[in-house]
Amino acid sequence: MPTGKIIIAIDGYSSCGKSTIAKELATRLGYNYIDSGAMYRAIALYFLRNNIDLTNPVSIIAAIANINLTFEFNSLTQSSEIHLNDENVASYIRDMLVSDRVSEVAAIKEVRTFAVAQQKEMGRRKGIVMDGRDIGTAVFPDAELKIFMTADPEVRVMRRFKEMYDTNHNITIEEVRHNLELRDYIDSTREESPLHRAKDAVLLDNSGMTKTEQLELVIKWVREKAVMAR
Ligand code: DC
């Protein structure tokens, strides 16, 4: 692989496999992987735990001042996990309670300003794969490689259902479908950095693709961009 390190921005709808590809890609390239959605989820968890009024900017600003987010590598899970004020919250942030509110929290201007500033800092030395909704449009508008991922809605529902069923046997397909539809709607219609495909993003529709096929295709794109970035 060429030595010129680049920034890889991966955006797309909920549950289209962004983090799976982003994580594998980062491992292959020896890059850092940052799940920006985990940051919004951890902030939503803090707001829920502390009953923060989402309609009150003063409470929101005060709450944000008390939030410290870090990513720490867990050698057991072999992944970088989010810590909220030094507590590992990786196992709480995927709860339906958080999923139900996170899009609302992520639509708040002050929340985005706080998260985006940290995300930009993480990319200062390049060699990073970050996934989310606004990475190629707002966080790293100059990223060398931008990928916009999508997949058939029903494929996404079943993927997320299987993922959630592992830890919650009471979850229903209908609940998952409703949550995904609502989040996609809020994420792509909000005022602040809504989800949309950057003009220079390559499209990856992975509905009928295996993980290996996706990874091979993305590695090909990385090679092309990294050679140009040298
Ligand atoms: O990727 P995810 O489902 O874990 O993201 C959780 C929520 O955070 C999602 O509803 C949209 C929001 N999000 C965002 O607005 N911007 C990002 N860069 C990443 C996530």
Short mmCIF file of C-alpha atoms and ligand atoms in Angstrom, two decimals:
data_model
loop_
_atom_site.label_atom_id
_atom_site.label_comp_id
_atom_site.label_asym_id
_atom_site.label_seq_id
_atom_site.Cartn_x
_atom_site.Cartn_y
_atom_site.Cartn_z
CA MET A 1 0.00 0.00 0.00
CA PRO A 2 1.39 3.46 -0.81
CA THR A 3 2.82 5.40 2.13
CA GLY A 4 0.97 8.72 1.67
CA LYS A 5 -1.61 8.68 4.46
CA ILE A 6 -5.03 9.98 3.58
CA ILE A 7 -8.37 10.72 5.23
CA ILE A 8 -11.20 8.35 4.38
CA ALA A 9 -14.70 9.69 5.05
CA ILE A 10 -17.58 7.22 5.01
CA ASP A 11 -21.14 8.50 5.21
CA GLY A 12 -24.50 6.91 4.70
CA TYR A 13 -27.83 5.86 6.13
CA SER A 14 -28.24 3.96 9.39
CA SER A 15 -27.24 0.31 9.37
CA CYS A 16 -25.77 0.04 5.93
CA GLY A 17 -22.59 -1.53 7.25
CA LYS A 18 -20.44 1.60 7.41
CA SER A 19 -18.69 0.68 10.64
CA THR A 20 -17.94 -2.90 9.54
CA ILE A 21 -16.17 -1.73 6.41
CA ALA A 22 -14.56 1.26 8.11
CA LYS A 23 -13.13 -0.91 10.88
CA GLU A 24 -11.73 -3.55 8.54
CA LEU A 25 -10.31 -0.93 6.25
CA ALA A 26 -8.55 0.82 9.13
CA THR A 27 -7.06 -2.50 10.31
CA ARG A 28 -5.83 -3.30 6.79
CA LEU A 29 -4.25 0.12 6.36
CA GLY A 30 -2.95 0.57 9.92
CA TYR A 31 -5.15 3.67 10.23
CA ASN A 32 -7.21 4.89 13.18
CA TYR A 33 -10.91 4.17 13.02
CA ILE A 34 -13.36 6.63 14.54
CA ASP A 35 -17.07 5.87 14.83
CA SER A 36 -18.45 9.41 14.99
CA GLY A 37 -21.96 8.07 15.67
CA ALA A 38 -20.67 6.67 18.98
CA MET A 39 -19.88 10.25 20.03
CA TYR A 40 -23.46 11.41 19.38
CA ARG A 41 -24.76 8.31 21.14
CA ALA A 42 -22.58 8.96 24.22
CA ILE A 43 -23.78 12.57 24.33
CA ALA A 44 -27.41 11.36 24.03
CA LEU A 45 -26.75 8.90 26.89
CA TYR A 46 -25.43 11.73 29.08
CA PHE A 47 -28.47 13.87 28.25
CA LEU A 48 -30.85 11.01 29.08
CA ARG A 49 -29.12 10.13 32.33
CA ASN A 50 -29.18 13.77 33.42
CA ASN A 51 -32.67 14.63 32.13
CA ILE A 52 -31.39 17.45 29.97
CA ASP A 53 -34.15 19.49 28.38
CA LEU A 54 -33.45 19.30 24.63
CA THR A 55 -35.41 22.46 24.00
CA ASN A 56 -33.33 24.58 26.37
CA PRO A 57 -30.03 25.82 24.83
CA VAL A 58 -28.72 27.01 28.22
CA SER A 59 -29.08 23.53 29.76
CA ILE A 60 -27.56 22.00 26.64
CA ILE A 61 -24.49 24.24 26.71
CA ALA A 62 -24.03 23.62 30.45
CA ALA A 63 -24.34 19.86 29.93
CA ILE A 64 -21.84 19.80 27.08
CA ALA A 65 -19.30 21.59 29.28
CA ASN A 66 -19.43 18.56 31.58
CA ILE A 67 -18.85 15.99 28.86
CA ASN A 68 -15.47 14.52 28.06
CA LEU A 69 -15.32 11.92 25.29
CA THR A 70 -12.36 9.70 24.54
CA PHE A 71 -11.79 6.54 22.50
CA GLU A 72 -9.72 3.79 24.08
CA PHE A 73 -8.54 0.59 22.50
CA ASN A 74 -9.91 -2.56 24.16
CA SER A 75 -7.61 -5.48 23.47
CA LEU A 76 -10.36 -7.99 24.34
CA THR A 77 -12.83 -6.73 21.73
CA GLN A 78 -10.00 -5.53 19.49
CA SER A 79 -11.77 -2.25 18.97
CA SER A 80 -11.64 1.35 20.00
CA GLU A 81 -14.41 2.00 22.54
CA ILE A 82 -15.97 5.25 23.60
CA HIS A 83 -15.59 6.55 27.14
CA LEU A 84 -17.90 9.17 28.60
CA ASN A 85 -16.17 11.02 31.43
CA ASP A 86 -13.80 8.05 31.88
CA GLU A 87 -16.61 5.46 31.93
CA ASN A 88 -16.62 2.88 29.14
CA VAL A 89 -20.15 3.29 27.76
CA ALA A 90 -19.73 1.15 24.63
CA SER A 91 -22.26 -1.40 25.89
CA TYR A 92 -24.95 1.20 26.72
CA ILE A 93 -24.94 3.41 23.65
CA ARG A 94 -26.65 0.85 21.35
CA ASP A 95 -29.67 0.46 23.66
CA MET A 96 -33.03 1.26 22.07
CA LEU A 97 -33.44 4.02 24.69
CA VAL A 98 -30.44 5.82 23.22
CA SER A 99 -31.27 4.89 19.59
CA ASP A 100 -34.72 6.41 20.02
CA ARG A 101 -33.34 9.82 21.02
CA VAL A 102 -29.94 10.10 19.38
CA SER A 103 -31.07 11.69 16.09
CA GLU A 104 -32.84 14.42 18.02
CA VAL A 105 -29.67 15.09 20.03
CA ALA A 106 -27.45 14.97 16.93
CA ALA A 107 -29.62 17.63 15.28
CA ILE A 108 -28.75 20.20 17.97
CA LYS A 109 -26.33 22.85 16.71
CA GLU A 110 -24.29 23.09 19.95
CA VAL A 111 -23.90 19.32 20.06
CA ARG A 112 -22.61 19.22 16.49
CA THR A 113 -20.17 22.09 17.06
CA PHE A 114 -18.75 20.23 20.07
CA ALA A 115 -18.44 16.86 18.29
CA VAL A 116 -17.18 18.20 14.96
CA ALA A 117 -14.35 20.20 16.59
CA GLN A 118 -13.03 16.99 18.20
CA GLN A 119 -13.45 15.00 15.00
CA LYS A 120 -11.47 17.55 12.97
CA GLU A 121 -8.67 17.40 15.54
CA MET A 122 -8.54 13.59 15.28
CA GLY A 123 -7.88 13.88 11.54
CA ARG A 124 -5.04 16.38 11.80
CA ARG A 125 -2.36 13.79 11.10
CA LYS A 126 -4.42 11.94 8.50
CA GLY A 127 -4.28 8.12 8.46
CA ILE A 128 -7.87 7.96 9.67
CA VAL A 129 -11.11 6.29 8.63
CA MET A 130 -14.16 8.02 10.08
CA ASP A 131 -17.76 7.10 9.48
CA GLY A 132 -20.95 9.06 10.12
CA ARG A 133 -23.41 11.32 8.33
CA ASP A 134 -21.48 14.53 7.65
CA ILE A 135 -17.87 13.39 7.52
CA GLY A 136 -17.31 14.07 3.83
CA THR A 137 -19.46 17.21 3.80
CA ALA A 138 -18.71 19.04 7.08
CA VAL A 139 -15.96 17.34 9.11
CA PHE A 140 -13.44 16.61 6.34
CA PRO A 141 -14.66 18.39 3.20
CA ASP A 142 -11.12 17.91 1.80
CA ALA A 143 -10.89 14.19 2.54
CA GLU A 144 -8.97 12.42 -0.21
CA LEU A 145 -11.51 9.57 -0.36
CA LYS A 146 -15.21 10.00 0.33
CA ILE A 147 -17.56 7.06 0.22
CA PHE A 148 -21.34 7.29 0.41
CA MET A 149 -22.83 3.96 1.47
CA THR A 150 -26.34 2.78 0.97
CA ALA A 151 -28.27 -0.49 0.94
CA ASP A 152 -31.79 -1.68 0.38
CA PRO A 153 -33.96 -0.54 3.38
CA GLU A 154 -35.16 -4.09 4.17
CA VAL A 155 -31.59 -5.41 4.09
CA ARG A 156 -30.67 -2.71 6.60
CA VAL A 157 -33.64 -3.51 8.87
CA MET A 158 -32.73 -7.20 9.01
CA ARG A 159 -29.05 -6.44 9.63
CA ARG A 160 -29.85 -4.15 12.55
CA PHE A 161 -32.49 -6.55 13.91
CA LYS A 162 -30.00 -9.45 14.00
CA GLU A 163 -27.41 -7.22 15.67
CA MET A 164 -29.86 -6.06 18.36
CA TYR A 165 -31.50 -9.46 18.89
CA ASP A 166 -28.18 -10.82 20.18
CA THR A 167 -28.46 -8.63 23.27
CA ASN A 168 -32.22 -8.08 23.44
CA HIS A 169 -34.54 -11.01 22.63
CA ASN A 170 -37.63 -8.80 23.10
CA ILE A 171 -36.86 -6.55 20.17
CA THR A 172 -39.20 -6.81 17.18
CA ILE A 173 -38.50 -6.26 13.47
CA GLU A 174 -41.24 -3.62 13.43
CA GLU A 175 -39.57 -1.62 16.22
CA VAL A 176 -36.25 -1.72 14.39
CA ARG A 177 -37.86 -0.68 11.08
CA HIS A 178 -39.66 2.23 12.74
CA ASN A 179 -36.45 3.42 14.45
CA LEU A 180 -34.39 3.25 11.24
CA GLU A 181 -36.99 5.08 9.16
CA LEU A 182 -37.34 7.81 11.76
CA ARG A 183 -33.58 8.27 12.18
CA ASP A 184 -32.97 8.40 8.43
CA TYR A 185 -35.72 10.99 8.13
CA ILE A 186 -34.39 13.21 10.95
CA ASP A 187 -30.74 12.79 9.87
CA SER A 188 -31.40 13.78 6.29
CA THR A 189 -33.89 16.62 6.85
CA ARG A 190 -32.35 18.44 9.84
CA GLU A 191 -31.05 21.98 9.42
CA GLU A 192 -27.53 21.37 10.72
CA SER A 193 -25.33 19.34 8.33
CA PRO A 194 -28.02 16.98 7.07
CA LEU A 195 -26.99 13.64 5.60
CA HIS A 196 -26.38 13.92 1.89
CA ARG A 197 -23.91 12.57 -0.59
CA ALA A 198 -20.95 14.91 -1.18
CA LYS A 199 -20.52 15.75 -4.87
CA ASP A 200 -17.16 14.02 -4.94
CA ALA A 201 -18.18 10.92 -2.96
CA VAL A 202 -18.15 7.52 -4.61
CA LEU A 203 -21.32 5.49 -4.15
CA LEU A 204 -21.20 2.06 -2.54
CA ASP A 205 -24.52 0.22 -2.63
CA ASN A 206 -23.73 -2.97 -0.76
CA SER A 207 -27.19 -4.63 -0.82
CA GLY A 208 -25.97 -7.63 -2.75
CA MET A 209 -22.28 -7.55 -1.90
CA THR A 210 -20.25 -9.68 0.48
CA LYS A 211 -17.93 -8.06 2.99
CA THR A 212 -14.91 -9.26 1.02
CA GLU A 213 -16.22 -7.78 -2.22
CA GLN A 214 -16.84 -4.43 -0.54
CA LEU A 215 -13.43 -4.38 1.06
CA GLU A 216 -11.67 -5.21 -2.21
CA LEU A 217 -13.49 -2.43 -4.01
CA VAL A 218 -12.76 0.11 -1.31
CA ILE A 219 -9.07 -0.91 -1.14
CA LYS A 220 -8.89 -0.30 -4.90
CA TRP A 221 -10.27 3.22 -4.37
CA VAL A 222 -7.80 3.81 -1.52
CA ARG A 223 -4.86 2.76 -3.71
CA GLU A 224 -5.91 5.20 -6.41
CA LYS A 225 -6.34 8.09 -3.96
CA ALA A 226 -3.25 7.33 -1.88
CA VAL A 227 -1.05 7.30 -4.98
CA MET A 228 -2.45 10.70 -5.91
CA ALA A 229 -1.88 12.01 -2.38
CA ARG A 230 1.83 11.07 -2.29
O1 DC B 1 -24.09 5.77 13.03
P1 DC B 1 -25.03 5.69 14.24
O2 DC B 1 -26.34 5.05 13.92
O3 DC B 1 -24.39 5.09 15.44
O4 DC B 1 -25.32 7.22 14.58
C1 DC B 1 -26.16 7.59 15.64
C2 DC B 1 -26.88 8.88 15.30
O5 DC B 1 -25.96 9.96 15.30
C3 DC B 1 -27.57 8.88 13.94
O6 DC B 1 -28.97 8.87 14.10
C4 DC B 1 -27.15 10.15 13.28
C5 DC B 1 -26.16 10.80 14.19
N1 DC B 1 -24.88 11.08 13.54
C6 DC B 1 -24.72 12.32 12.98
O7 DC B 1 -25.65 13.12 12.97
N2 DC B 1 -23.53 12.65 12.43
C7 DC B 1 -22.51 11.78 12.42
N3 DC B 1 -21.34 12.15 11.89
C8 DC B 1 -22.68 10.49 12.97
C9 DC B 1 -23.89 10.16 13.51
#
